[in-house]
Every structure is written in C-alpha cells, then in structure tokens.
mmCIF file of C-alpha atoms in Angstrom:
data_model
loop_
_atom_site.group_PDB
_atom_site.id
_atom_site.type_symbol
_atom_site.label_atom_id
_atom_site.label_comp_id
_atom_site.label_asym_id
_atom_site.label_seq_id
_atom_site.Cartn_x
_atom_site.Cartn_y
_atom_site.Cartn_z
ATOM 1 C CA MET A 1 112.805 91.032 122.749
ATOM 2 C CA LYS A 2 113.716 93.170 125.757
ATOM 3 C CA ASN A 3 110.769 94.759 127.482
ATOM 4 C CA ARG A 4 111.348 98.462 126.797
ATOM 5 C CA ILE A 5 112.251 97.969 123.152
ATOM 6 C CA LYS A 6 109.293 95.654 122.607
ATOM 7 C CA LEU A 7 106.851 98.027 124.295
ATOM 8 C CA THR A 8 108.157 100.980 122.265
ATOM 9 C CA PHE A 9 107.561 99.095 119.020
ATOM 10 C CA LEU A 10 104.100 97.963 120.083
ATOM 11 C CA LEU A 11 102.953 101.388 121.294
ATOM 12 C CA PHE A 12 104.024 102.944 118.013
ATOM 13 C CA ILE A 13 102.209 100.250 116.024
ATOM 14 C CA ALA A 14 99.073 100.636 118.161
ATOM 15 C CA ILE A 15 98.857 104.439 118.343
ATOM 16 C CA VAL A 16 100.286 105.899 115.128
ATOM 17 C CA PRO A 17 97.847 104.183 112.702
ATOM 18 C CA ILE A 18 94.817 105.395 114.677
ATOM 19 C CA PHE A 19 96.347 108.870 114.813
ATOM 20 C CA CYS A 20 96.827 108.881 111.026
ATOM 21 C CA VAL A 21 93.256 107.883 110.262
ATOM 22 C CA GLY A 22 91.838 110.128 112.977
ATOM 23 C CA ILE A 23 93.641 113.305 111.933
ATOM 24 C CA ASP A 24 92.650 112.845 108.292
ATOM 25 C CA LEU A 25 89.068 112.023 109.239
ATOM 26 C CA LEU A 26 88.635 115.165 111.344
ATOM 27 C CA MET A 27 90.806 117.651 109.464
ATOM 28 C CA SER A 28 89.165 116.752 106.143
ATOM 29 C CA VAL A 29 86.022 118.288 107.641
ATOM 30 C CA ILE A 30 87.628 121.188 109.510
ATOM 31 C CA GLN A 31 90.107 122.148 106.793
ATOM 32 C CA ALA A 32 88.704 120.481 103.696
ATOM 33 C CA ASP A 33 90.529 120.435 100.373
ATOM 34 C CA PRO A 34 88.048 119.170 97.730
ATOM 35 C CA GLY A 35 90.685 119.431 95.016
ATOM 36 C CA SER A 36 92.743 116.666 96.633
ATOM 37 C CA GLY A 37 89.852 114.412 97.583
ATOM 38 C CA GLY A 38 89.088 116.077 100.890
ATOM 39 C CA ALA A 39 85.612 115.646 102.327
ATOM 40 C CA LEU A 40 83.118 118.391 103.027
ATOM 41 C CA THR A 41 80.977 116.580 105.597
ATOM 42 C CA PHE A 42 81.785 114.115 108.349
ATOM 43 C CA ASP A 43 79.872 111.353 106.548
ATOM 44 C CA GLU A 44 81.866 111.945 103.372
ATOM 45 C CA SER A 45 85.069 111.973 105.384
ATOM 46 C CA ILE A 46 84.260 108.539 106.804
ATOM 47 C CA ILE A 47 83.534 107.240 103.299
ATOM 48 C CA ASN A 48 86.782 108.785 102.101
ATOM 49 C CA GLN A 49 88.599 106.602 104.630
ATOM 50 C CA VAL A 50 86.880 103.234 104.316
ATOM 51 C CA ILE A 51 87.075 103.005 100.519
ATOM 52 C CA TYR A 52 90.876 102.697 100.505
ATOM 53 C CA PHE A 53 92.682 99.442 101.225
ATOM 54 C CA SER A 54 95.557 101.386 102.759
ATOM 55 C CA VAL A 55 93.176 102.543 105.498
ATOM 56 C CA TRP A 56 91.949 98.980 106.009
ATOM 57 C CA THR A 57 95.585 97.947 106.407
ATOM 58 C CA THR A 58 96.253 100.796 108.818
ATOM 59 C CA LEU A 59 93.277 99.906 111.018
ATOM 60 C CA ILE A 60 94.129 96.190 110.977
ATOM 61 C CA THR A 61 97.685 97.056 112.003
ATOM 62 C CA SER A 62 96.473 99.234 114.859
ATOM 63 C CA PHE A 63 93.946 96.615 115.977
ATOM 64 C CA TRP A 64 96.720 94.032 116.126
ATOM 65 C CA GLY A 65 99.021 96.504 117.897
ATOM 66 C CA ILE A 66 96.445 97.299 120.578
ATOM 67 C CA ALA A 67 95.880 93.590 121.231
ATOM 68 C CA ALA A 68 99.652 93.049 121.438
ATOM 69 C CA VAL A 69 100.017 95.927 123.924
ATOM 70 C CA LEU A 70 97.274 94.404 126.079
ATOM 71 C CA ASN A 71 99.110 91.079 125.933
ATOM 72 C CA TYR A 72 102.294 92.779 127.082
ATOM 73 C CA PHE A 73 100.660 93.497 130.445
ATOM 74 C CA ARG A 74 98.859 90.158 130.768
ATOM 75 C CA LYS A 75 99.903 86.831 132.157
ATOM 76 C CA ASN A 76 100.591 84.105 129.600
ATOM 77 C CA SER A 77 97.396 82.271 130.491
ATOM 78 C CA LYS A 78 95.263 85.360 129.772
ATOM 79 C CA LYS A 79 96.876 86.581 126.566
ATOM 80 C CA ILE A 80 94.921 87.067 123.341
ATOM 81 C CA ALA A 81 96.148 84.078 121.343
ATOM 82 C CA TRP A 82 95.872 85.492 117.823
ATOM 83 C CA ALA A 83 97.860 88.587 118.784
ATOM 84 C CA GLU A 84 100.831 86.322 119.539
ATOM 85 C CA SER A 85 100.505 84.350 116.310
ATOM 86 C CA ASP A 86 103.361 84.446 113.800
ATOM 87 C CA ASN A 87 100.815 83.874 111.042
ATOM 88 C CA VAL A 88 98.756 86.934 111.986
ATOM 89 C CA MET A 89 101.905 89.030 112.186
ATOM 90 C CA THR A 90 102.919 87.741 108.750
ATOM 91 C CA MET A 91 99.553 88.901 107.413
ATOM 92 C CA VAL A 92 99.998 92.386 108.882
ATOM 93 C CA VAL A 93 103.524 92.676 107.476
ATOM 94 C CA SER A 94 102.386 91.464 104.047
ATOM 95 C CA TYR A 95 99.623 94.069 103.873
ATOM 96 C CA GLN A 96 102.029 96.796 104.965
ATOM 97 C CA ILE A 97 104.607 95.825 102.340
ATOM 98 C CA VAL A 98 102.072 95.767 99.499
ATOM 99 C CA VAL A 99 100.599 99.141 100.469
ATOM 100 C CA PHE A 100 104.084 100.638 100.874
ATOM 101 C CA LEU A 101 105.236 99.423 97.456
ATOM 102 C CA ILE A 102 102.084 100.482 95.603
ATOM 103 C CA TYR A 103 102.037 103.915 97.233
ATOM 104 C CA THR A 104 105.754 104.534 96.728
ATOM 105 C CA PHE A 105 105.814 103.440 93.090
ATOM 106 C CA THR A 106 102.715 105.536 92.376
ATOM 107 C CA PHE A 107 104.283 108.519 94.115
ATOM 108 C CA ILE A 108 107.453 108.208 92.025
ATOM 109 C CA ALA A 109 105.814 107.407 88.696
ATOM 110 C CA ALA A 110 102.691 109.553 88.851
ATOM 111 C CA ARG A 111 102.554 111.862 91.824
ATOM 112 C CA ASP A 112 99.444 113.516 90.388
ATOM 113 C CA GLY A 113 97.682 110.180 90.944
ATOM 114 C CA ILE A 114 98.228 110.398 94.697
ATOM 115 C CA VAL A 115 95.105 111.549 96.491
ATOM 116 C CA GLY A 116 95.855 114.255 99.002
ATOM 117 C CA PHE A 117 99.392 115.539 99.230
ATOM 118 C CA SER A 118 98.544 119.214 99.371
ATOM 119 C CA THR A 119 97.684 119.885 103.016
ATOM 120 C CA TRP A 120 99.910 119.552 106.065
ATOM 121 C CA TYR A 121 97.763 116.898 107.716
ATOM 122 C CA LYS A 122 97.596 114.723 104.609
ATOM 123 C CA VAL A 123 101.358 114.981 104.140
ATOM 124 C CA LEU A 124 101.875 114.030 107.800
ATOM 125 C CA LYS A 125 99.434 111.130 107.492
ATOM 126 C CA SER A 126 101.020 109.857 104.287
ATOM 127 C CA VAL A 127 104.582 109.976 105.618
ATOM 128 C CA LEU A 128 103.682 108.237 108.883
ATOM 129 C CA GLU A 129 101.251 105.727 107.393
ATOM 130 C CA HIS A 130 103.002 104.784 104.156
ATOM 131 C CA TRP A 131 106.716 105.278 104.803
ATOM 132 C CA ILE A 132 107.482 105.086 108.521
ATOM 133 C CA LEU A 133 104.915 102.633 109.889
ATOM 134 C CA PRO A 134 105.789 99.821 107.419
ATOM 135 C CA PHE A 135 109.447 99.860 108.479
ATOM 136 C CA VAL A 136 108.535 99.850 112.175
ATOM 137 C CA VAL A 137 106.217 96.871 111.622
ATOM 138 C CA ILE A 138 108.843 95.020 109.565
ATOM 139 C CA GLY A 139 111.513 95.814 112.159
ATOM 140 C CA TYR A 140 109.407 94.376 114.954
ATOM 141 C CA TYR A 141 108.571 91.321 112.850
ATOM 142 C CA ILE A 142 112.245 90.610 112.203
ATOM 143 C CA LEU A 143 113.442 91.188 115.758
ATOM 144 C CA ARG A 144 110.714 89.258 117.571
ATOM 145 C CA GLU A 145 111.243 85.585 118.285
ATOM 146 C CA ARG A 146 109.512 83.272 115.855
ATOM 147 C CA GLU A 147 107.354 80.578 117.460
ATOM 148 C CA SER A 148 105.648 78.928 114.489
ATOM 149 C CA THR A 149 107.115 75.584 113.434
ATOM 150 C CA LEU A 150 105.465 75.585 110.001
ATOM 151 C CA ILE A 151 107.939 75.227 107.160
ATOM 152 C CA SER A 152 107.463 77.310 104.010
ATOM 153 C CA ASN A 153 105.605 74.646 102.031
ATOM 154 C CA GLU A 154 103.199 73.941 104.883
ATOM 155 C CA PHE A 155 102.517 77.651 105.294
ATOM 156 C CA MET A 156 101.657 77.979 101.600
ATOM 157 C CA LYS A 157 99.273 75.027 101.801
ATOM 158 C CA LYS A 158 97.612 75.748 105.133
ATOM 159 C CA LYS A 159 97.895 79.451 105.963
ATOM 160 C CA ALA A 160 98.802 81.698 103.026
ATOM 161 C CA TRP A 161 95.320 81.616 101.477
ATOM 162 C CA ILE A 162 93.853 83.080 104.686
ATOM 163 C CA ASN A 163 95.708 86.310 103.935
ATOM 164 C CA CYS A 164 93.545 86.704 100.812
ATOM 165 C CA VAL A 165 90.272 86.813 102.783
ATOM 166 C CA ILE A 166 90.449 90.482 103.797
ATOM 167 C CA PRO A 167 91.538 91.664 100.316
ATOM 168 C CA PHE A 168 88.615 89.649 98.889
ATOM 169 C CA ALA A 169 86.237 91.300 101.386
ATOM 170 C CA TYR A 170 87.631 94.694 100.395
ATOM 171 C CA ILE A 171 87.158 94.071 96.656
ATOM 172 C CA PHE A 172 83.636 92.770 97.327
ATOM 173 C CA PHE A 173 82.835 95.871 99.402
ATOM 174 C CA ILE A 174 84.069 98.469 96.896
ATOM 175 C CA SER A 175 82.461 96.574 94.001
ATOM 176 C CA ILE A 176 79.013 96.419 95.619
ATOM 177 C CA ARG A 177 79.259 100.014 96.822
ATOM 178 C CA GLY A 178 80.476 101.272 93.445
ATOM 179 C CA LEU A 179 77.827 99.423 91.454
ATOM 180 C CA MET A 180 75.064 100.644 93.779
ATOM 181 C CA ILE A 181 76.224 104.236 93.328
ATOM 182 C CA VAL A 182 76.531 103.962 89.545
ATOM 183 C CA LYS A 183 73.256 102.078 89.136
ATOM 184 C CA PHE A 184 70.984 103.969 91.504
ATOM 185 C CA SER A 185 72.207 107.570 91.623
ATOM 186 C CA ASP A 186 72.789 110.433 89.221
ATOM 187 C CA LYS A 187 76.331 110.855 87.983
ATOM 188 C CA ALA A 188 76.411 114.374 89.411
ATOM 189 C CA ASP A 189 75.936 112.886 92.884
ATOM 190 C CA TRP A 190 78.648 110.212 92.635
ATOM 191 C CA PHE A 191 81.192 110.349 95.444
ATOM 192 C CA THR A 192 84.230 108.293 94.415
ATOM 193 C CA PRO A 193 82.316 105.162 93.367
ATOM 194 C CA PHE A 194 85.589 103.327 92.744
ATOM 195 C CA PRO A 195 88.691 104.558 94.607
ATOM 196 C CA TYR A 196 91.233 103.097 92.177
ATOM 197 C CA SER A 197 90.868 103.959 88.492
ATOM 198 C CA GLN A 198 92.617 100.727 87.443
ATOM 199 C CA LEU A 199 89.798 98.723 89.056
ATOM 200 C CA ASP A 200 86.951 100.945 87.868
ATOM 201 C CA PRO A 201 84.465 99.043 85.635
ATOM 202 C CA THR A 202 82.971 102.369 84.505
ATOM 203 C CA ASP A 203 86.321 103.579 83.197
ATOM 204 C CA GLN A 204 88.269 100.449 82.224
ATOM 205 C CA PRO A 205 87.443 97.512 79.902
ATOM 206 C CA VAL A 206 86.578 94.217 81.556
ATOM 207 C CA TYR A 207 89.833 92.611 80.435
ATOM 208 C CA LEU A 208 91.692 95.113 82.636
ATOM 209 C CA TRP A 209 89.599 95.616 85.764
ATOM 210 C CA LEU A 210 88.562 91.976 86.281
ATOM 211 C CA PRO A 211 92.100 90.500 86.092
ATOM 212 C CA GLY A 212 93.204 93.479 88.168
ATOM 213 C CA MET A 213 90.811 92.585 90.982
ATOM 214 C CA ILE A 214 91.725 88.894 90.860
ATOM 215 C CA SER A 215 95.439 89.695 90.796
ATOM 216 C CA PHE A 216 95.069 92.064 93.742
ATOM 217 C CA ILE A 217 93.506 89.322 95.859
ATOM 218 C CA ALA A 218 95.981 86.635 94.767
ATOM 219 C CA LEU A 219 98.948 88.946 95.322
ATOM 220 C CA PHE A 220 98.692 88.538 99.076
ATOM 221 C CA TYR A 221 99.025 84.764 98.836
ATOM 222 C CA PHE A 222 102.419 85.113 97.216
ATOM 223 C CA VAL A 223 103.627 88.091 99.257
ATOM 224 C CA SER A 224 102.739 86.451 102.573
ATOM 225 C CA SER A 225 104.441 83.231 101.454
ATOM 226 C CA LEU A 226 107.592 85.186 100.581
ATOM 227 C CA VAL A 227 107.464 87.119 103.852
ATOM 228 C CA ASN A 228 107.084 83.893 105.829
ATOM 229 C CA PHE A 229 109.947 82.235 103.915
ATOM 230 C CA THR A 230 112.202 85.240 104.560
ATOM 231 C CA SER A 231 111.259 85.251 108.236
ATOM 232 C CA ILE A 232 112.269 81.616 108.621
ATOM 233 C CA LYS A 233 115.620 82.233 106.931
ATOM 234 C CA LEU A 234 116.410 85.353 108.940
ATOM 235 C CA ASN A 235 115.202 84.190 112.324
ATOM 236 C CA ASN A 236 118.246 82.197 113.385
ATOM 237 C CA LYS A 237 120.685 84.819 112.118
ATOM 238 C CA ILE A 238 118.857 87.612 113.905
ATOM 239 C CA SER A 239 118.636 85.536 117.078
ATOM 240 C CA ILE A 240 122.410 85.124 117.187
ATOM 241 C CA LYS A 241 123.398 88.646 116.145
ATOM 242 C CA TYR A 242 120.822 90.657 118.075
ATOM 243 C CA LYS A 243 120.339 88.719 121.295
ATOM 244 C CA PHE A 244 120.087 92.007 123.185
ATOM 245 C CA VAL A 245 116.548 92.569 121.898
ATOM 246 C CA ARG A 246 115.343 89.002 122.368
#
C-alpha cells in the first residue's frame, strides 16, 4: 500500500476510536443526559464505557492502530510483530463487523433500545464509532497485502479460537461485576449491572441468557473464519486491480 494512503488509514484507525471514547467519557460528565444512560460523575462515566463490548472493540482497534502507526516509522527489524500480523488484523476486523451489525440491526429494529442517541456528542460518537470506523478498518484490511500463508482450514484449527478469548474475558467481566452488584448492593443503588438486557440473568430466564452468552463468544470463531476466508479469496484480485495502493 502506498505510503500516504496507508498512513492516512492508520492515523484514522489510531485516533478516531480514542476520540470517540474520550468525548463520550468527558461530555457525559460535563453535559450529562441521565435519560439516555449518561453518567453524572467521572467514575460512573468510566463504568459506562467499560461495560460495553463496543467500547472494548473501539479501544482494541485504536491500540492496534497506534502500534501500526509506530511500525510505519520504524525499520523492519524494530517493528512490533503482532501489529503486522494478518491474524491480529482479522481479529480486529471481525470485532468491528460484529459490533457494526448488532448496532445497525438494533438501530433499525428498535431504536429505543439504543443507549444514547439524544445528545450531539453521543450522535457524533455513534456515527464515527459504529458506521464509519468499521468501513475504514475493512477497507484497510482489504487493500493491505496479505502475508499469512495459512489456508482457511488451518486458520480455523489453529487461530480462529484465539479470537474468542477477548469476548470470553468480556462476558466473564460483566458477569462477575453484575452478580457482585446484584448480590451485595441495594437495588436502588444499581448502576447498569448488566449492559445488555438479553444477557441479564436478573431479567431473562436461564435458557435465554446462558445460550446467549455462549453464542456471543462462539460467534467470533465463525465470523473470524469467514473474514479470513474472504480475505484469502479477495487478496489476489485486489492485488491485480488496485496495484496503486500496494
């Protein structure tokens, strides 16, 4: 990928996610909107960020983007290896796609279920984070040269399961946090014990929330496998047609 185009992609991927989280974190304190899930204190604002998987995805994307920008200015021998990995990039793209699809379908089907679309900064954050950033990440993923030699079957056996680790950690985190809140505090003091009602053990029967949690974790195995398969198929075609960015 040509230098200026590559750097433009990487700077966007590195900066915009941090901007999205940062503006929501600060403005939810300065210009709070409790009716849409806005925080009233800085501590609550931090909690209001870390309990959502979309924010985890955004921060992971930015973390990868920052490492990739650093690599851009480094010699090959001093580059951060994982930031150049096709498998790590596949993970980032998979997370972005899942978050994009869930958010978009929820927005279309039940806009009232979307937390925070009533203040200018939340609208800006949502548009950048959920609708623009995913396409920039996917665009970079498609246009960059693929280096991995793993075929689809090998990826599914050796790498795809790794993409379930962070979703598992997320489910573990919100479950422990939610249960601690429900078990050891008064209901009047609860602050979003479970961010997603579909996965809320206090609101849903076990035959819904438990399969929901398991399915959420397993989903990334299949999505990352599909993303990797598509990348392999598209790589040669893109290489021939868009040599000017390679």
